[in-house]
Short mmCIF file of C-alpha atoms in Angstrom, two decimals:
data_model
loop_
_atom_site.label_atom_id
_atom_site.label_comp_id
_atom_site.label_asym_id
_atom_site.label_seq_id
_atom_site.Cartn_x
_atom_site.Cartn_y
_atom_site.Cartn_z
CA MET A 1 -17.04 -1.26 -10.30
CA ASN A 2 -19.51 1.38 -8.50
CA ILE A 3 -16.86 4.91 -8.10
CA GLY A 4 -19.37 6.26 -6.11
CA SER A 5 -18.51 5.04 -3.46
CA LEU A 6 -16.05 6.62 -2.97
CA ILE A 7 -17.83 9.41 -2.51
CA THR A 8 -20.20 7.63 0.33
CA ASP A 9 -17.54 5.19 2.05
CA GLY A 10 -14.50 5.83 0.41
CA PHE A 11 -12.97 2.94 -1.53
CA VAL A 12 -14.03 0.70 -4.10
CA SER A 13 -15.69 -3.26 -3.41
CA VAL A 14 -14.68 -4.76 -6.81
CA ALA A 15 -14.46 -8.54 -7.76
CA TYR A 16 -10.73 -11.14 -6.50
CA PRO A 17 -10.68 -12.59 -10.23
CA THR A 18 -9.76 -15.62 -9.34
CA SER A 19 -6.01 -16.02 -11.59
CA LEU A 20 -4.74 -13.27 -10.21
CA ARG A 21 -6.42 -14.52 -6.60
CA SER A 22 -3.71 -17.58 -7.03
CA HIS A 23 -0.80 -15.80 -8.08
CA VAL A 24 -1.05 -13.72 -4.90
CA VAL A 25 -1.40 -16.70 -2.98
CA HIS A 26 1.65 -18.34 -3.86
CA ALA A 27 3.70 -14.80 -4.44
CA MET A 28 2.67 -14.96 -0.11
CA GLU A 29 3.93 -18.40 0.64
CA SER A 30 7.17 -17.17 -0.82
CA TRP A 31 7.15 -14.22 1.33
CA LYS A 32 6.93 -15.99 4.38
CA THR A 33 9.21 -18.42 3.58
CA PHE A 34 11.19 -16.06 2.83
CA CYS A 35 10.73 -14.36 6.30
CA GLY A 36 12.48 -16.99 8.38
CA LEU A 37 15.66 -17.01 6.14
CA PRO A 38 18.62 -15.17 8.72
CA ALA A 39 18.14 -11.40 9.27
CA GLU A 40 21.46 -11.13 8.28
CA GLU A 41 20.47 -12.73 4.69
CA LYS A 42 17.00 -10.66 3.98
CA ALA A 43 19.26 -7.20 4.76
CA GLY A 44 21.06 -8.61 1.56
CA LEU A 45 18.09 -7.47 0.01
CA SER A 46 18.00 -4.00 1.17
CA GLY A 47 17.99 -0.53 -0.64
CA GLY A 48 17.64 2.68 -0.98
CA ASP A 49 16.37 4.66 2.34
CA ARG A 50 13.52 5.56 3.93
CA ILE A 51 12.66 8.47 1.28
CA GLU A 52 13.43 6.09 -1.48
CA ASP A 53 13.30 2.71 -0.32
CA PHE A 54 13.19 -0.94 -1.82
CA GLY A 55 13.95 -4.20 -1.21
CA TYR A 56 14.21 -5.99 2.83
CA MET A 57 13.00 -3.35 5.11
CA LEU A 58 12.67 -4.03 9.72
CA ARG A 59 10.66 -1.41 11.00
CA GLN A 60 11.35 -1.29 14.96
CA ASP A 61 10.48 1.73 15.77
CA THR A 62 10.03 2.76 18.93
CA GLY A 63 6.85 5.67 20.47
CA PRO A 64 2.94 5.36 21.24
CA HIS A 65 2.66 5.38 16.72
CA ALA A 66 5.34 2.49 15.59
CA ASP A 67 4.50 -0.58 14.29
CA GLN A 68 6.96 -3.33 15.10
CA LYS A 69 6.72 -5.29 11.27
CA GLU A 70 9.32 -6.79 8.19
CA LEU A 71 8.42 -5.13 4.85
CA PHE A 72 9.68 -5.64 1.08
CA HIS A 73 8.98 -3.14 -1.82
CA LEU A 74 9.10 -3.74 -4.96
CA VAL A 75 9.61 -1.36 -7.29
CA GLY A 76 9.30 -1.62 -11.57
CA LYS A 77 12.65 0.52 -12.06
CA HIS A 78 14.35 -0.68 -9.10
CA LEU A 79 13.95 -4.96 -10.09
CA PRO A 80 17.34 -5.52 -12.27
CA LYS A 81 19.39 -4.51 -8.74
CA LEU A 82 17.59 -6.93 -7.29
CA TYR A 83 17.63 -9.81 -9.29
CA ALA A 84 21.14 -9.33 -8.93
CA GLN A 85 20.82 -9.35 -4.88
CA ALA A 86 18.26 -12.54 -5.36
CA ALA A 87 20.74 -14.69 -6.46
CA ASN A 88 22.73 -15.35 -3.55
CA VAL A 89 19.39 -16.67 -1.90
CA ALA A 90 20.86 -19.74 -1.45
CA ASP A 91 16.47 -20.88 -1.30
CA THR A 92 14.61 -20.73 -4.32
CA ARG A 93 11.09 -21.19 -3.08
CA ALA A 94 12.43 -17.26 -0.94
CA ILE A 95 12.37 -15.13 -3.63
CA ASP A 96 9.21 -16.40 -6.21
CA PHE A 97 7.28 -13.96 -4.32
CA ILE A 98 10.01 -11.63 -6.13
CA ARG A 99 9.70 -13.31 -9.70
CA ALA A 100 6.73 -13.35 -9.27
CA ILE A 101 5.90 -8.90 -9.45
CA ASP A 102 6.23 -9.67 -13.25
CA VAL A 103 2.90 -11.51 -13.22
CA LEU A 104 1.93 -9.83 -10.38
CA MET A 105 1.62 -6.35 -13.31
CA LYS A 106 -0.11 -8.09 -15.86
CA MET A 107 -2.61 -8.72 -14.09
CA SER A 108 -3.77 -6.46 -11.90
CA ALA A 109 -2.86 -3.41 -14.64
CA PRO A 110 -7.19 -4.20 -16.53
CA LEU A 111 -8.31 -3.26 -13.26
CA ILE A 112 -6.41 -0.31 -12.15
CA ARG A 113 -6.61 1.06 -15.35
CA GLN A 114 -10.68 -0.17 -15.73
CA PHE A 115 -10.11 1.95 -11.79
CA ALA A 116 -8.32 4.87 -13.03
CA HIS A 117 -10.39 5.61 -16.51
CA SER A 118 -14.05 5.69 -13.89
CA VAL A 119 -12.19 7.66 -11.80
CA GLU A 120 -11.30 10.38 -14.97
CA HIS A 121 -14.77 10.61 -16.10
CA ALA A 122 -16.42 10.95 -13.35
CA PHE A 123 -14.26 13.63 -11.71
CA GLY A 124 -12.98 15.22 -14.76
CA LEU A 125 -9.50 15.14 -13.97
CA GLU A 126 -8.57 14.35 -17.74
CA GLY A 127 -6.09 12.25 -18.39
CA PHE A 128 -5.88 10.50 -15.58
CA GLU A 129 -5.59 6.96 -16.88
CA GLN A 130 -3.06 7.72 -19.01
CA GLU A 131 -1.09 9.26 -16.01
CA VAL A 132 -2.04 5.87 -14.11
CA MET A 133 -0.44 3.48 -17.18
CA SER A 134 2.72 5.55 -18.28
CA SER A 135 3.85 5.18 -14.34
CA GLN A 136 3.65 1.77 -13.69
CA ASP A 137 7.99 1.47 -13.58
CA SER A 138 7.04 4.23 -9.77
CA TRP A 139 4.19 1.35 -8.97
CA THR A 140 5.13 -0.38 -5.45
CA PHE A 141 4.26 -3.71 -4.58
CA ARG A 142 4.76 -4.09 -0.59
CA TYR A 143 5.21 -7.12 1.15
CA LEU A 144 4.15 -7.30 4.94
CA HIS A 145 4.78 -8.73 7.74
CA TYR A 146 3.54 -7.88 11.26
CA PHE A 147 5.16 -9.00 13.76
CA GLY A 148 2.71 -11.64 16.40
CA ALA A 149 2.60 -9.40 20.07
CA ASP A 150 0.74 -9.67 22.65
CA ALA A 151 0.51 -6.39 24.40
CA GLU A 152 -0.34 -4.11 20.81
CA GLU A 153 -3.29 -3.47 20.77
CA MET A 154 -3.01 -1.82 17.18
CA LEU A 155 -0.37 -3.68 14.52
CA ALA A 156 -0.37 -0.80 12.68
CA HIS A 157 -1.51 3.26 13.57
CA ALA A 158 -3.59 4.61 11.79
CA HIS A 159 -2.58 6.47 8.48
CA ALA A 160 -3.45 7.17 4.82
CA ASP A 161 -1.69 5.64 2.14
CA ARG A 162 1.32 8.23 0.84
CA GLY A 163 0.87 7.94 -2.79
CA GLY A 164 -1.91 7.88 -5.09
CA PHE A 165 -4.70 4.86 -4.91
CA THR A 166 -3.73 1.49 -2.78
CA PHE A 167 -4.91 -1.40 -3.80
CA HIS A 168 -5.83 -3.95 -1.79
CA LEU A 169 -3.76 -8.13 -2.40
CA TYR A 170 -3.51 -10.10 0.72
CA GLU A 171 -3.93 -10.06 3.81
CA SER A 172 -3.32 -13.57 6.43
CA ALA A 173 -5.41 -12.46 9.04
CA PRO A 174 -9.65 -10.24 9.60
CA GLY A 175 -7.81 -7.24 11.61
CA GLY A 176 -8.12 -4.58 9.26
CA GLU A 177 -10.66 -1.38 9.88
CA TYR A 178 -11.67 1.94 7.94
CA LEU A 179 -12.50 5.36 9.76
CA ASP A 180 -15.46 6.44 7.27
CA PHE A 181 -16.40 9.60 6.73
CA ASP A 182 -18.17 9.91 9.92
CA TYR A 183 -15.18 8.97 12.21
CA VAL A 184 -16.50 6.00 13.10
CA TRP A 185 -14.11 3.09 12.62
CA GLN A 186 -15.46 -0.10 10.49
CA PRO A 187 -13.72 -3.20 9.72
CA TRP A 188 -12.73 -3.80 5.56
CA GLU A 189 -14.61 -6.84 3.76
CA VAL A 190 -12.01 -7.67 1.80
CA GLY A 191 -11.46 -11.72 1.38
CA ALA A 192 -10.87 -13.95 -1.29
CA ASN A 193 -13.64 -12.97 -4.00
CA LYS A 194 -14.13 -8.81 -2.93
CA THR A 195 -11.12 -6.75 -2.58
CA ILE A 196 -11.17 -2.61 -2.61
CA ILE A 197 -8.92 -0.39 -4.38
CA PHE A 198 -9.02 3.47 -2.07
CA PRO A 199 -7.16 6.70 -3.04
CA GLY A 200 -4.31 7.86 -1.34
CA LEU A 201 -3.57 11.19 -0.16
CA GLY A 202 -2.13 11.62 -3.71
CA LEU A 203 -5.18 11.10 -5.75
CA GLN A 204 -7.15 13.52 -2.84
CA TYR A 205 -4.63 16.49 -3.88
CA ARG A 206 -4.80 15.42 -8.25
CA SER A 207 -8.79 15.05 -7.92
CA ALA A 208 -8.70 18.73 -6.06
CA CYS A 209 -9.78 17.50 -2.97
CA GLN A 210 -13.34 15.36 -4.56
CA LEU A 211 -11.87 12.31 -3.47
CA THR A 212 -10.66 11.72 0.17
CA ALA A 213 -7.75 9.69 0.97
CA LEU A 214 -9.03 7.03 3.39
CA TYR A 215 -8.05 6.37 6.76
CA HIS A 216 -7.11 2.61 8.60
CA ARG A 217 -5.41 0.79 11.03
CA ILE A 218 -4.48 -3.13 11.37
CA MET A 219 -6.68 -3.82 15.21
CA SER A 220 -4.53 -6.95 16.85
CA THR A 221 -6.31 -10.09 17.03
CA PRO A 222 -6.09 -13.53 19.44
CA GLU A 223 -4.54 -15.28 16.15
CA THR A 224 -1.99 -12.40 14.91
CA ARG A 225 -0.83 -12.42 18.39
CA ARG A 226 -0.07 -15.70 18.51
CA ASN A 227 0.93 -15.80 15.02
CA GLY A 228 1.67 -12.16 13.56
CA ARG A 229 0.27 -10.91 10.24
CA TYR A 230 1.00 -11.55 6.68
CA ALA A 231 -0.62 -8.97 3.91
CA MET A 232 -0.07 -7.17 0.36
CA VAL A 233 -1.07 -4.03 -1.06
CA LEU A 234 -0.43 -2.32 -4.26
CA PHE A 235 1.08 1.28 -3.96
CA VAL A 236 0.28 2.90 -7.45
CA ASP A 237 1.63 6.15 -7.63
CA PHE A 238 1.46 8.47 -11.40
CA GLU A 239 2.57 11.22 -13.00
CA SER A 240 1.50 14.51 -11.16
CA SER A 241 2.74 18.01 -10.55
CA HIS A 242 3.11 17.49 -6.72
CA ARG A 243 4.16 15.24 -4.13
CA PHE A 244 3.27 14.88 -0.62
CA ASN A 245 6.07 16.32 1.75
CA LYS A 246 7.16 13.99 3.38
CA GLU A 247 10.80 15.46 3.88
CA ARG A 248 8.80 17.86 6.30
CA TRP A 249 5.97 15.56 7.73
CA PRO A 250 7.97 12.29 7.20
CA ARG A 251 4.68 9.89 9.85
CA ILE A 252 1.04 9.99 8.23
CA GLN A 253 0.77 8.15 11.82
CA ASP A 254 1.33 11.11 13.69
CA PHE A 255 -1.30 13.81 12.30
CA ASP A 256 -5.23 13.11 13.97
CA PRO A 257 -7.09 10.29 12.12
CA GLY A 258 -8.62 11.76 9.70
CA PHE A 259 -7.21 15.64 10.02
CA ASN A 260 -7.69 15.46 6.30
CA TYR A 261 -11.95 14.95 5.75
CA ASP A 262 -13.83 17.67 5.46
CA MET A 263 -10.15 19.41 4.16
CA SER A 264 -10.56 23.17 1.81
CA PHE A 265 -8.17 21.75 -1.26
CA GLU A 266 -6.79 25.50 -0.21
CA GLN A 267 -6.02 24.15 3.04
CA PHE A 268 -4.87 20.45 1.37
CA SER A 269 -3.03 21.79 -0.79
CA ARG A 270 0.42 22.74 2.26
CA TYR A 271 1.17 19.04 2.14
CA PHE A 272 2.74 19.67 -0.72
CA MET A 273 5.92 20.46 -2.88
CA PRO A 274 6.13 20.69 -5.72
CA ARG A 275 7.37 16.81 -7.31
CA ASN A 276 11.12 17.67 -8.43
CA VAL A 277 11.84 19.83 -5.32
CA SER A 278 13.68 18.67 -3.24
#
């Protein structure tokens, strides 16, 4: 794992373990089946809200930066409730993606640990590996389905992720791009054999801006306009003293792309608040 590429490129490329990839693909087939269920049946697996959300969500926001999609958050601490709700779904194939999380968590953990260990030692973040690995109940597997759209240039508008860091697990079609540190959009190289891990705003704060949350977006393609786009990521959060103030700034898409690039820690820390303050 070339951890130095976090400085030069903003992400780390990792070889995708074959066994993990196989389980991810199986889970995604189940997610696609779930997406085909009636709306009221899917809504029965909703929970939380826009700030503390889990389960099924339908996003139909309006405005210049709206993303039209449905998604599902699976968080360890909420799994018992979701398992109980899933018992009401008649088509068991449609909920295999929920049952898969225990295996996906265990199979992802070694790569996550390796990344956290390397970051801790390369950038002097004492205790970072322990913070990450003791927070597994807060890791979030996000399943995504972007609807096909004829007119939209972008399926997901430019944003950085709010949490610690992101492990990219699956995409059904190309179109993902990242904003390099020269402020030029580049296609990211992910697939069946190679994928990426990149910092979110939380890791930028934890590293006192040694590392930078990577801006990225999803462009529409002829394939996604016809068939939509399915994806999965793992958001890895960790124990920390502060968190991004999402109550004040609920939509990262409203910031200028790369607003956090080349920012001093003094400036950047204004966007954060003590974790236990509401």
